[in-house]
Short mmCIF file of the N, C-alpha and C atoms (twelve columns), coordinates in Angstrom:
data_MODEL
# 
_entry.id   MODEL 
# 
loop_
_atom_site.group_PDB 
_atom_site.id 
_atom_site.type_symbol 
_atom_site.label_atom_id 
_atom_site.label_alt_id 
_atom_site.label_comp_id 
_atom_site.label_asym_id 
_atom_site.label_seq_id 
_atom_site.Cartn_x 
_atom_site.Cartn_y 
_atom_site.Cartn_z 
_atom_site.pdbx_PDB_model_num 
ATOM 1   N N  . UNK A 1  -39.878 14.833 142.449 1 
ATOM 2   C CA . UNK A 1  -39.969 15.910 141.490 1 
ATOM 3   C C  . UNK A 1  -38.562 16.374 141.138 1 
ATOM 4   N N  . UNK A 2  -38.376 16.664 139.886 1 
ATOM 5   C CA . UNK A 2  -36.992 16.938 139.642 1 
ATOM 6   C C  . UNK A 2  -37.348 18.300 138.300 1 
ATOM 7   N N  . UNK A 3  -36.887 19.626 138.974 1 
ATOM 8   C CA . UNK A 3  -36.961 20.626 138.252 1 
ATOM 9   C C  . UNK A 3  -36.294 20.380 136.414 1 
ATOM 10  N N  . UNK A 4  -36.944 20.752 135.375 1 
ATOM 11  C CA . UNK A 4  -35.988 21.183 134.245 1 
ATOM 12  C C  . UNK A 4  -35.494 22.199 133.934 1 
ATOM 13  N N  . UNK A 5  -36.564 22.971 133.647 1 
ATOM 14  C CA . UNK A 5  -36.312 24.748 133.738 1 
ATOM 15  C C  . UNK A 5  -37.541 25.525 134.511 1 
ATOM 16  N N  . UNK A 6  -37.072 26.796 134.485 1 
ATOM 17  C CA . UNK A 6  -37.616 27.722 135.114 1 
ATOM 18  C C  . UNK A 6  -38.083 29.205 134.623 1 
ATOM 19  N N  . UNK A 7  -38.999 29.354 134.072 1 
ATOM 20  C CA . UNK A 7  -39.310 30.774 132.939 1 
ATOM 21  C C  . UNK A 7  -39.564 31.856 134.069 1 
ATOM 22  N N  . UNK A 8  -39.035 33.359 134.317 1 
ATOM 23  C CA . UNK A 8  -38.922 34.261 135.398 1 
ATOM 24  C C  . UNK A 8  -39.307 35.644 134.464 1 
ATOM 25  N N  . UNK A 9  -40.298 36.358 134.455 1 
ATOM 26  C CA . UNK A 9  -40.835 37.384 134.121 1 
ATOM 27  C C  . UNK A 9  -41.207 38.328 135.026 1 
ATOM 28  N N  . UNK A 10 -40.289 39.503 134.951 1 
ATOM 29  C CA . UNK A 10 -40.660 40.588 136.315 1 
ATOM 30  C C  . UNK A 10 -41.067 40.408 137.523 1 
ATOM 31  N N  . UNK A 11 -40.081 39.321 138.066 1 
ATOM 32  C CA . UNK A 11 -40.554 38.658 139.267 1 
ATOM 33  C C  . UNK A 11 -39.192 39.000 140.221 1 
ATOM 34  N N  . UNK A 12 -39.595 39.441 141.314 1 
ATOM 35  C CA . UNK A 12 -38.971 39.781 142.330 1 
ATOM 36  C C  . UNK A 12 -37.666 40.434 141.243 1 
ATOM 37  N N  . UNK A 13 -36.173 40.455 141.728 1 
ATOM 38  C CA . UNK A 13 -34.922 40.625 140.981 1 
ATOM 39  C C  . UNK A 13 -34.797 40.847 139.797 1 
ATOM 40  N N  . UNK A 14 -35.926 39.798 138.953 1 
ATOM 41  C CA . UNK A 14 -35.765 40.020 137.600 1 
ATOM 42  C C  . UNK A 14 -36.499 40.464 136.645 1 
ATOM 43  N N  . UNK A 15 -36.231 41.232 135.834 1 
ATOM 44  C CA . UNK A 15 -37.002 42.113 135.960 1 
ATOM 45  C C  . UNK A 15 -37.576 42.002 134.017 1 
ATOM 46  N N  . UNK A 16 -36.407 41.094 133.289 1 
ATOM 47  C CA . UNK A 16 -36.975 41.008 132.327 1 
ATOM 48  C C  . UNK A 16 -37.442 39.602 132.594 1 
ATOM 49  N N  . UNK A 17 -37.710 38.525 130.948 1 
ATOM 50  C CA . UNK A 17 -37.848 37.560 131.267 1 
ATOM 51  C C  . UNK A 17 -36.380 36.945 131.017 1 
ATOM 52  N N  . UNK A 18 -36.180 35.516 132.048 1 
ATOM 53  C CA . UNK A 18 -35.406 34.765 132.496 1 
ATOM 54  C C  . UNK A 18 -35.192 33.590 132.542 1 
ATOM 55  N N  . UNK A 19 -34.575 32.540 131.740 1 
ATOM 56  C CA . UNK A 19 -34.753 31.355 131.481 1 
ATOM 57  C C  . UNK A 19 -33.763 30.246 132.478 1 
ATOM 58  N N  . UNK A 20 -33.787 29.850 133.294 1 
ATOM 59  C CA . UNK A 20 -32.804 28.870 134.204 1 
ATOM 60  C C  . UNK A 20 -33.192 27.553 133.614 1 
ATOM 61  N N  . UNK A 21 -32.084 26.710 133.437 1 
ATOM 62  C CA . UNK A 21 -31.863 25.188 133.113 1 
ATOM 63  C C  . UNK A 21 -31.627 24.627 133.674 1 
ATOM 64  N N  . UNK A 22 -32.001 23.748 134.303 1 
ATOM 65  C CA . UNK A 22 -31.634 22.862 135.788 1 
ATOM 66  C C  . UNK A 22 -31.148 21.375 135.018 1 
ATOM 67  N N  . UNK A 23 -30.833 21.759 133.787 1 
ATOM 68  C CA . UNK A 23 -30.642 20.171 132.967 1 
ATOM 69  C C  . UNK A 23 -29.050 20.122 132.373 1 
ATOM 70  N N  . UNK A 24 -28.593 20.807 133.436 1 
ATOM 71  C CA . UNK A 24 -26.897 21.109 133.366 1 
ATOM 72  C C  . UNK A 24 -26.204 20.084 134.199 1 
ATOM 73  N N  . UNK A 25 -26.945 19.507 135.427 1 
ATOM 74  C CA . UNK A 25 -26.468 18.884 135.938 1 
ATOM 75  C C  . UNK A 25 -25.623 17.287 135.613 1 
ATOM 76  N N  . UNK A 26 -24.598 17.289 136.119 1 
ATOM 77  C CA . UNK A 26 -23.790 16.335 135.799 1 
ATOM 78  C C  . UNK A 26 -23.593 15.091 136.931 1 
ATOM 79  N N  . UNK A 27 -23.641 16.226 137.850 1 
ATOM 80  C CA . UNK A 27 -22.932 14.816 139.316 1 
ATOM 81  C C  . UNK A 27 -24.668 15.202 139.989 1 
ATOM 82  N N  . UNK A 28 -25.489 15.298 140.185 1 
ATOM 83  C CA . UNK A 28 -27.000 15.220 140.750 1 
ATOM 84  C C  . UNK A 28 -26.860 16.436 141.879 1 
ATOM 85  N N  . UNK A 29 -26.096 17.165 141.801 1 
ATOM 86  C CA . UNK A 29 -25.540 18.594 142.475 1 
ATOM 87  C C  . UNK A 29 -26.297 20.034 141.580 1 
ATOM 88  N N  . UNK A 30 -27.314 20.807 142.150 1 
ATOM 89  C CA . UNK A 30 -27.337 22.407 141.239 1 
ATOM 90  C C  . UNK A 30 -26.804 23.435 142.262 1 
ATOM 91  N N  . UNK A 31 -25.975 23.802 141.734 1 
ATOM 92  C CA . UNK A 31 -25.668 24.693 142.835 1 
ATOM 93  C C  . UNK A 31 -25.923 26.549 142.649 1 
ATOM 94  N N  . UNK A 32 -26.905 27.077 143.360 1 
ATOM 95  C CA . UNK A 32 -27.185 28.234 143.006 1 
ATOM 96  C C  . UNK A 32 -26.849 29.422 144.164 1 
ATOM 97  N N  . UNK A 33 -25.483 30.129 143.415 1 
ATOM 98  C CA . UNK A 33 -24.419 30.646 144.060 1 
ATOM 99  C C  . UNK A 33 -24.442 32.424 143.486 1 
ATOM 100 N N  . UNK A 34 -24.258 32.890 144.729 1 
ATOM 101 C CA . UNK A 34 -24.542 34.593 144.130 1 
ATOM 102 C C  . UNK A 34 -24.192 35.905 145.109 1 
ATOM 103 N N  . UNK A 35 -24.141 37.388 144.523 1 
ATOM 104 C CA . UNK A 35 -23.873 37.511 145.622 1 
ATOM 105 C C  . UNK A 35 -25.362 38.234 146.503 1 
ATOM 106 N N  . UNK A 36 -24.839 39.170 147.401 1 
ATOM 107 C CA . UNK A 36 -26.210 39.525 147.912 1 
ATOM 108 C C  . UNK A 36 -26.928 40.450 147.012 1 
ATOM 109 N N  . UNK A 37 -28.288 39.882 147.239 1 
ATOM 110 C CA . UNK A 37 -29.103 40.801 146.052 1 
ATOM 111 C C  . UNK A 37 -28.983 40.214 144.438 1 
ATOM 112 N N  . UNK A 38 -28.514 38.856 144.424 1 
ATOM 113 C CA . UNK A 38 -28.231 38.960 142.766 1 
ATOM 114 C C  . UNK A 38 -29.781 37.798 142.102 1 
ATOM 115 N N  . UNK A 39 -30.832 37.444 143.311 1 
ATOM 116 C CA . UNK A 39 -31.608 36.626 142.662 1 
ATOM 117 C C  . UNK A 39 -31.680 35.141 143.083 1 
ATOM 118 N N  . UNK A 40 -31.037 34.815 144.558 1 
ATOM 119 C CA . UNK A 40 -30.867 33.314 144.702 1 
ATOM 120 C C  . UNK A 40 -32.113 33.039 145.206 1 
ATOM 121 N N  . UNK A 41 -32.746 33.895 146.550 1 
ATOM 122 C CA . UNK A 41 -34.057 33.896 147.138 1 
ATOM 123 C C  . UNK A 41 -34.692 33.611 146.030 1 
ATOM 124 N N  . UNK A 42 -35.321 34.717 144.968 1 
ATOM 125 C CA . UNK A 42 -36.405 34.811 144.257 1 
ATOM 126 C C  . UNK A 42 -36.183 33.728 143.104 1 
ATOM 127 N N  . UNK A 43 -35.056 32.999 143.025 1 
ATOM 128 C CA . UNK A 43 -35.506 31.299 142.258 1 
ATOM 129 C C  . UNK A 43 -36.188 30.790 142.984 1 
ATOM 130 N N  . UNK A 44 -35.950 30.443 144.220 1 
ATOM 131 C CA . UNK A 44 -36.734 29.548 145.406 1 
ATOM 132 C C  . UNK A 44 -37.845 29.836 145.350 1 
ATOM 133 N N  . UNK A 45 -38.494 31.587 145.658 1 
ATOM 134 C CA . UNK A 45 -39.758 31.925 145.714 1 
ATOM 135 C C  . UNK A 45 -40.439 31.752 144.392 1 
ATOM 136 N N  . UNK A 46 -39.724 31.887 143.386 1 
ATOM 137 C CA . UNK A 46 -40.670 31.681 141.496 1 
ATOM 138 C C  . UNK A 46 -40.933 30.136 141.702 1 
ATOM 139 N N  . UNK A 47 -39.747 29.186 142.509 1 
ATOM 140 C CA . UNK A 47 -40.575 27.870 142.053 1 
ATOM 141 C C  . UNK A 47 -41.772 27.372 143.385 1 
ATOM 142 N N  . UNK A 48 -41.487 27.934 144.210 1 
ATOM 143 C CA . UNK A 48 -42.494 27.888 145.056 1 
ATOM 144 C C  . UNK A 48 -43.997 28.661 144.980 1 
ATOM 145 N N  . UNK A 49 -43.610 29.454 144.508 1 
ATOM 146 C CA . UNK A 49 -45.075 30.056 143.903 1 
ATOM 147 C C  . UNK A 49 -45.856 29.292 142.300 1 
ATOM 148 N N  . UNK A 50 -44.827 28.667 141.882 1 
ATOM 149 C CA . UNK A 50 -45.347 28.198 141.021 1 
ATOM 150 C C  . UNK A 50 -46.304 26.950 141.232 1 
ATOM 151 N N  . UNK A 51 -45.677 26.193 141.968 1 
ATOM 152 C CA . UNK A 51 -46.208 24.976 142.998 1 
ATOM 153 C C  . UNK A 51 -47.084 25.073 143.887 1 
ATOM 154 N N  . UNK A 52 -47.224 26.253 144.387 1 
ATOM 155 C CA . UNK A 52 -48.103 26.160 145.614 1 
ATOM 156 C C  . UNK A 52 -48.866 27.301 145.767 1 
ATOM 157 N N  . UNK A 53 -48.259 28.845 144.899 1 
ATOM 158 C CA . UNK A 53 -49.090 30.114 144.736 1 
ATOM 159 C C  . UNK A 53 -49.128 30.949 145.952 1 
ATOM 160 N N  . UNK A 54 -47.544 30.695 146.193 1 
ATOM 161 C CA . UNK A 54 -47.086 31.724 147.367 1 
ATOM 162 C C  . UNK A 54 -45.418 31.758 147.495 1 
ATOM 163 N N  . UNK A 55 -44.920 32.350 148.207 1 
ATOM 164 C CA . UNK A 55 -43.783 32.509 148.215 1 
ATOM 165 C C  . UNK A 55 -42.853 31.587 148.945 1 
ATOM 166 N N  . UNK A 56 -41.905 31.195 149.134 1 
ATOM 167 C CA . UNK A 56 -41.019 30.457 149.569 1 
ATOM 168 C C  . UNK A 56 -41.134 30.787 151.122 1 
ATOM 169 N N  . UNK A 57 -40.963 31.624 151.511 1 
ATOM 170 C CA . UNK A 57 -41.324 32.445 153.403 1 
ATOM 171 C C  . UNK A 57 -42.658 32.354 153.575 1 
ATOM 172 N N  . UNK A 58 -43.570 32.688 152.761 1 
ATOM 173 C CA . UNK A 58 -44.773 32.937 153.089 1 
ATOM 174 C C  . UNK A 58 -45.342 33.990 153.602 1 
ATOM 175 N N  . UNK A 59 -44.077 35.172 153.221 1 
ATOM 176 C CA . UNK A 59 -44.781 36.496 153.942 1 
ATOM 177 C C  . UNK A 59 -44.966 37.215 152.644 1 
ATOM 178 N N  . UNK A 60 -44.688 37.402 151.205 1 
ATOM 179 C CA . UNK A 60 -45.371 38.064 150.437 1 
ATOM 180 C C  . UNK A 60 -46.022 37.398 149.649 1 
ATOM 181 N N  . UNK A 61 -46.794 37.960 148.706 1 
ATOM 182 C CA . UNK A 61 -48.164 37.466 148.034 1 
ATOM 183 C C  . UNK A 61 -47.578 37.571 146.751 1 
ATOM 184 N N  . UNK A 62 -47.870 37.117 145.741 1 
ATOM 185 C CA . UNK A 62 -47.575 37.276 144.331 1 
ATOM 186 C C  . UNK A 62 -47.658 38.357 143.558 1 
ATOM 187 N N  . UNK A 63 -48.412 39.774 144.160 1 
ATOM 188 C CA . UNK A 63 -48.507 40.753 143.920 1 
ATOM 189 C C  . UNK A 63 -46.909 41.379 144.253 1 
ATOM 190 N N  . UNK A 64 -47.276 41.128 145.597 1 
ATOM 191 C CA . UNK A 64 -45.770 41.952 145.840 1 
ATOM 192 C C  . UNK A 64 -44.410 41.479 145.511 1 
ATOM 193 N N  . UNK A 65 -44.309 40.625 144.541 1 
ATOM 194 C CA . UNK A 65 -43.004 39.783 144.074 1 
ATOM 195 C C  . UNK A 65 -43.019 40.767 142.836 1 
ATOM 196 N N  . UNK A 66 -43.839 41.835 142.032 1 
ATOM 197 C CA . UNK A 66 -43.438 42.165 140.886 1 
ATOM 198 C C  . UNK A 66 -42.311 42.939 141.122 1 
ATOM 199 N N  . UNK A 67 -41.418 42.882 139.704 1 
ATOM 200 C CA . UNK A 67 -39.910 43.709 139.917 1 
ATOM 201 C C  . UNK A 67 -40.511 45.193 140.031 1 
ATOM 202 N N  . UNK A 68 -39.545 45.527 140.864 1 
ATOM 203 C CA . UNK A 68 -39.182 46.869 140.643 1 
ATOM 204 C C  . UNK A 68 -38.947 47.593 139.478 1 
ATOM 205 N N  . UNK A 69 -38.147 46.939 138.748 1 
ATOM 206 C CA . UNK A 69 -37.458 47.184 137.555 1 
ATOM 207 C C  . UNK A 69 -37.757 46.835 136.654 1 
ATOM 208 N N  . UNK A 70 -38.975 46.463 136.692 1 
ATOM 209 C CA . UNK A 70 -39.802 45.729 135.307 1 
ATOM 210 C C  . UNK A 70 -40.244 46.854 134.479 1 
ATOM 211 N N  . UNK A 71 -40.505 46.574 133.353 1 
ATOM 212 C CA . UNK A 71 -41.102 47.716 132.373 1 
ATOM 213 C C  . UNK A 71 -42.277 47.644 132.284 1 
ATOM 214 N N  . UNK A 72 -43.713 48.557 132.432 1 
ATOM 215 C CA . UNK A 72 -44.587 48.856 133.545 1 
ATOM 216 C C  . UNK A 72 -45.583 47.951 132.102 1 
ATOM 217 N N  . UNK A 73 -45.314 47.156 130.728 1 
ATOM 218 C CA . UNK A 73 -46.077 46.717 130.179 1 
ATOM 219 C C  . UNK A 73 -45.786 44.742 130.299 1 
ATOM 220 N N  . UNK A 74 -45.054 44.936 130.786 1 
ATOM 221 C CA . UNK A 74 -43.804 43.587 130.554 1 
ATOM 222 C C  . UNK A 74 -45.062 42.461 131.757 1 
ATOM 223 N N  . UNK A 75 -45.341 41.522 131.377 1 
ATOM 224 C CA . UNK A 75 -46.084 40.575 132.501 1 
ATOM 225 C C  . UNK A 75 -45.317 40.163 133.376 1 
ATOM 226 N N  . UNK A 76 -45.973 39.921 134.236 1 
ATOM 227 C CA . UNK A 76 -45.324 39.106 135.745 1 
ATOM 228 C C  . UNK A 76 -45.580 37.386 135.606 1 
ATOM 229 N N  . UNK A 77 -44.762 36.841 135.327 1 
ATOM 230 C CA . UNK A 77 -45.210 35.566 135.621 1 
ATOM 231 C C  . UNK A 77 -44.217 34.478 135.733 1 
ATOM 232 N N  . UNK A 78 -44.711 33.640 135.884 1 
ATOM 233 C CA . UNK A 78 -43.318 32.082 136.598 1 
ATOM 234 C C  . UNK A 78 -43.879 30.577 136.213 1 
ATOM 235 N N  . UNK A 79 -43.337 30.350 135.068 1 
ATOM 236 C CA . UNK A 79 -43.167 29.178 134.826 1 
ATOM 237 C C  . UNK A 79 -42.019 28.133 134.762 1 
ATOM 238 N N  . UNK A 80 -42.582 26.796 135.430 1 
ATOM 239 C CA . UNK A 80 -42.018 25.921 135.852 1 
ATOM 240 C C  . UNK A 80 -42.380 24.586 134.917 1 
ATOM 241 N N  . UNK A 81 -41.585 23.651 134.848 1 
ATOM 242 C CA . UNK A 81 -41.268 22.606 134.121 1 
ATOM 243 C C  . UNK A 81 -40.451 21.729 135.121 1 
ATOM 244 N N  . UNK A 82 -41.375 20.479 134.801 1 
ATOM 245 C CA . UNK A 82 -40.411 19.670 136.268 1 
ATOM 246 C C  . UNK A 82 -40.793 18.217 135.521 1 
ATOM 247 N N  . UNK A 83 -40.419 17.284 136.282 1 
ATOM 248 C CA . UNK A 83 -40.561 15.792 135.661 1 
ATOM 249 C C  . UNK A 83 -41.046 15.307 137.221 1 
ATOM 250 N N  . UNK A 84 -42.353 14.323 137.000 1 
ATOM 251 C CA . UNK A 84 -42.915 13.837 138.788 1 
ATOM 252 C C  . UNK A 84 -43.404 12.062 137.985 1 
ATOM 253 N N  . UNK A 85 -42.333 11.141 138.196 1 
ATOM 254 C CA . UNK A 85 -42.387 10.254 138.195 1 
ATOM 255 C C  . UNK A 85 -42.281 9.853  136.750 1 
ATOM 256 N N  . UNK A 86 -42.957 9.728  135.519 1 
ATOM 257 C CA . UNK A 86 -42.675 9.593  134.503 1 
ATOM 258 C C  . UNK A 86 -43.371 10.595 133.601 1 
ATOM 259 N N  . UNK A 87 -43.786 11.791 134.015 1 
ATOM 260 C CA . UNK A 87 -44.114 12.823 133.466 1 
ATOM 261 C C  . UNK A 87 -43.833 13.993 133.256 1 
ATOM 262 N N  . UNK A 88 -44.295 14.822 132.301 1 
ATOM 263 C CA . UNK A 88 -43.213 16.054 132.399 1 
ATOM 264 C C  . UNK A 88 -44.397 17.513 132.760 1 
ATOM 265 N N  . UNK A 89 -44.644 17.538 133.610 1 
ATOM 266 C CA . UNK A 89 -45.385 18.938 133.795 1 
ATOM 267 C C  . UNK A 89 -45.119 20.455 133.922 1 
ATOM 268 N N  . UNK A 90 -45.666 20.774 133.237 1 
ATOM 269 C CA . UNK A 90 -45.385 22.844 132.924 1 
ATOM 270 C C  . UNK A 90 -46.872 23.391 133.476 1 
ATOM 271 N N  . UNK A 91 -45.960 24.405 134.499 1 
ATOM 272 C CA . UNK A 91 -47.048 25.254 134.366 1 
ATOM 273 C C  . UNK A 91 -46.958 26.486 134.849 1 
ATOM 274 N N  . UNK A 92 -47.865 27.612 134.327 1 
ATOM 275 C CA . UNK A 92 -47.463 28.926 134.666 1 
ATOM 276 C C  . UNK A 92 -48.119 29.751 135.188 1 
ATOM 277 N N  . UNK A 93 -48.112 30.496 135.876 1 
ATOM 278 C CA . UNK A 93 -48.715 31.284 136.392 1 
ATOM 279 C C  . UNK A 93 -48.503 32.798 136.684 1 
ATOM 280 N N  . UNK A 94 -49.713 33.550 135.784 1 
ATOM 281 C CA . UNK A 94 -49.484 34.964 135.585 1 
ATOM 282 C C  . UNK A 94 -49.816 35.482 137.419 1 
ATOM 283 N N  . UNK A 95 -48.956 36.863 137.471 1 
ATOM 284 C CA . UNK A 95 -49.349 37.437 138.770 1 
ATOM 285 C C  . UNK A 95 -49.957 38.498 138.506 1 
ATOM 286 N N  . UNK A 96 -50.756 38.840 139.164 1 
ATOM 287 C CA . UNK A 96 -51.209 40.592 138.896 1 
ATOM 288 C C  . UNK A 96 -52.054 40.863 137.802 1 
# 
């Protein structure tokens, strides 16, 4: 499986929506660098919940990933886009 992008809507850190490109890569290296608190966890947990419909630890639920800081009409949700052998699959999933 090889990520493309990553769509992040009031999920954990972020609080609007959030677009990551994983199709930057040059040398087969992504390197996701930050400081504390800036959002490195909650990539891991958006693509792990997207995949599997839980969090990266496995101690919160998809409920409790909504931002803090979200605007109380704004959806929660995490979509993923990946390539698994010669295909390209998206998919998303609203929380809450």
């Amino acid at each position: 499986m090889k990520p493309i992008k990553i769509v992040i809507s009031a999920f954990g850190s972020y609080a609007d929506k959030t677009e990551i490109s994983f199709e930057e890569v040059n040398s087969g290296i992504f390197l996701i660098a930050g400081d504390t608190g800036s959002g490195k966890t909650t990539i891991f947990d958006a693509i792990t919940y997207a995949l599997y419909e839980q969090t990266s630890g496995g101690v919160r639920d998809g409920n409790m990933m909504r931002s803090q800081f979200a605007v109380e009409d704004t959806l929660t949700y995490v979509e993923l886009t990946f390539i698994y052998f010669a295909l390209i699959i998206k998919g998303k999933f609203n929380i809450g």
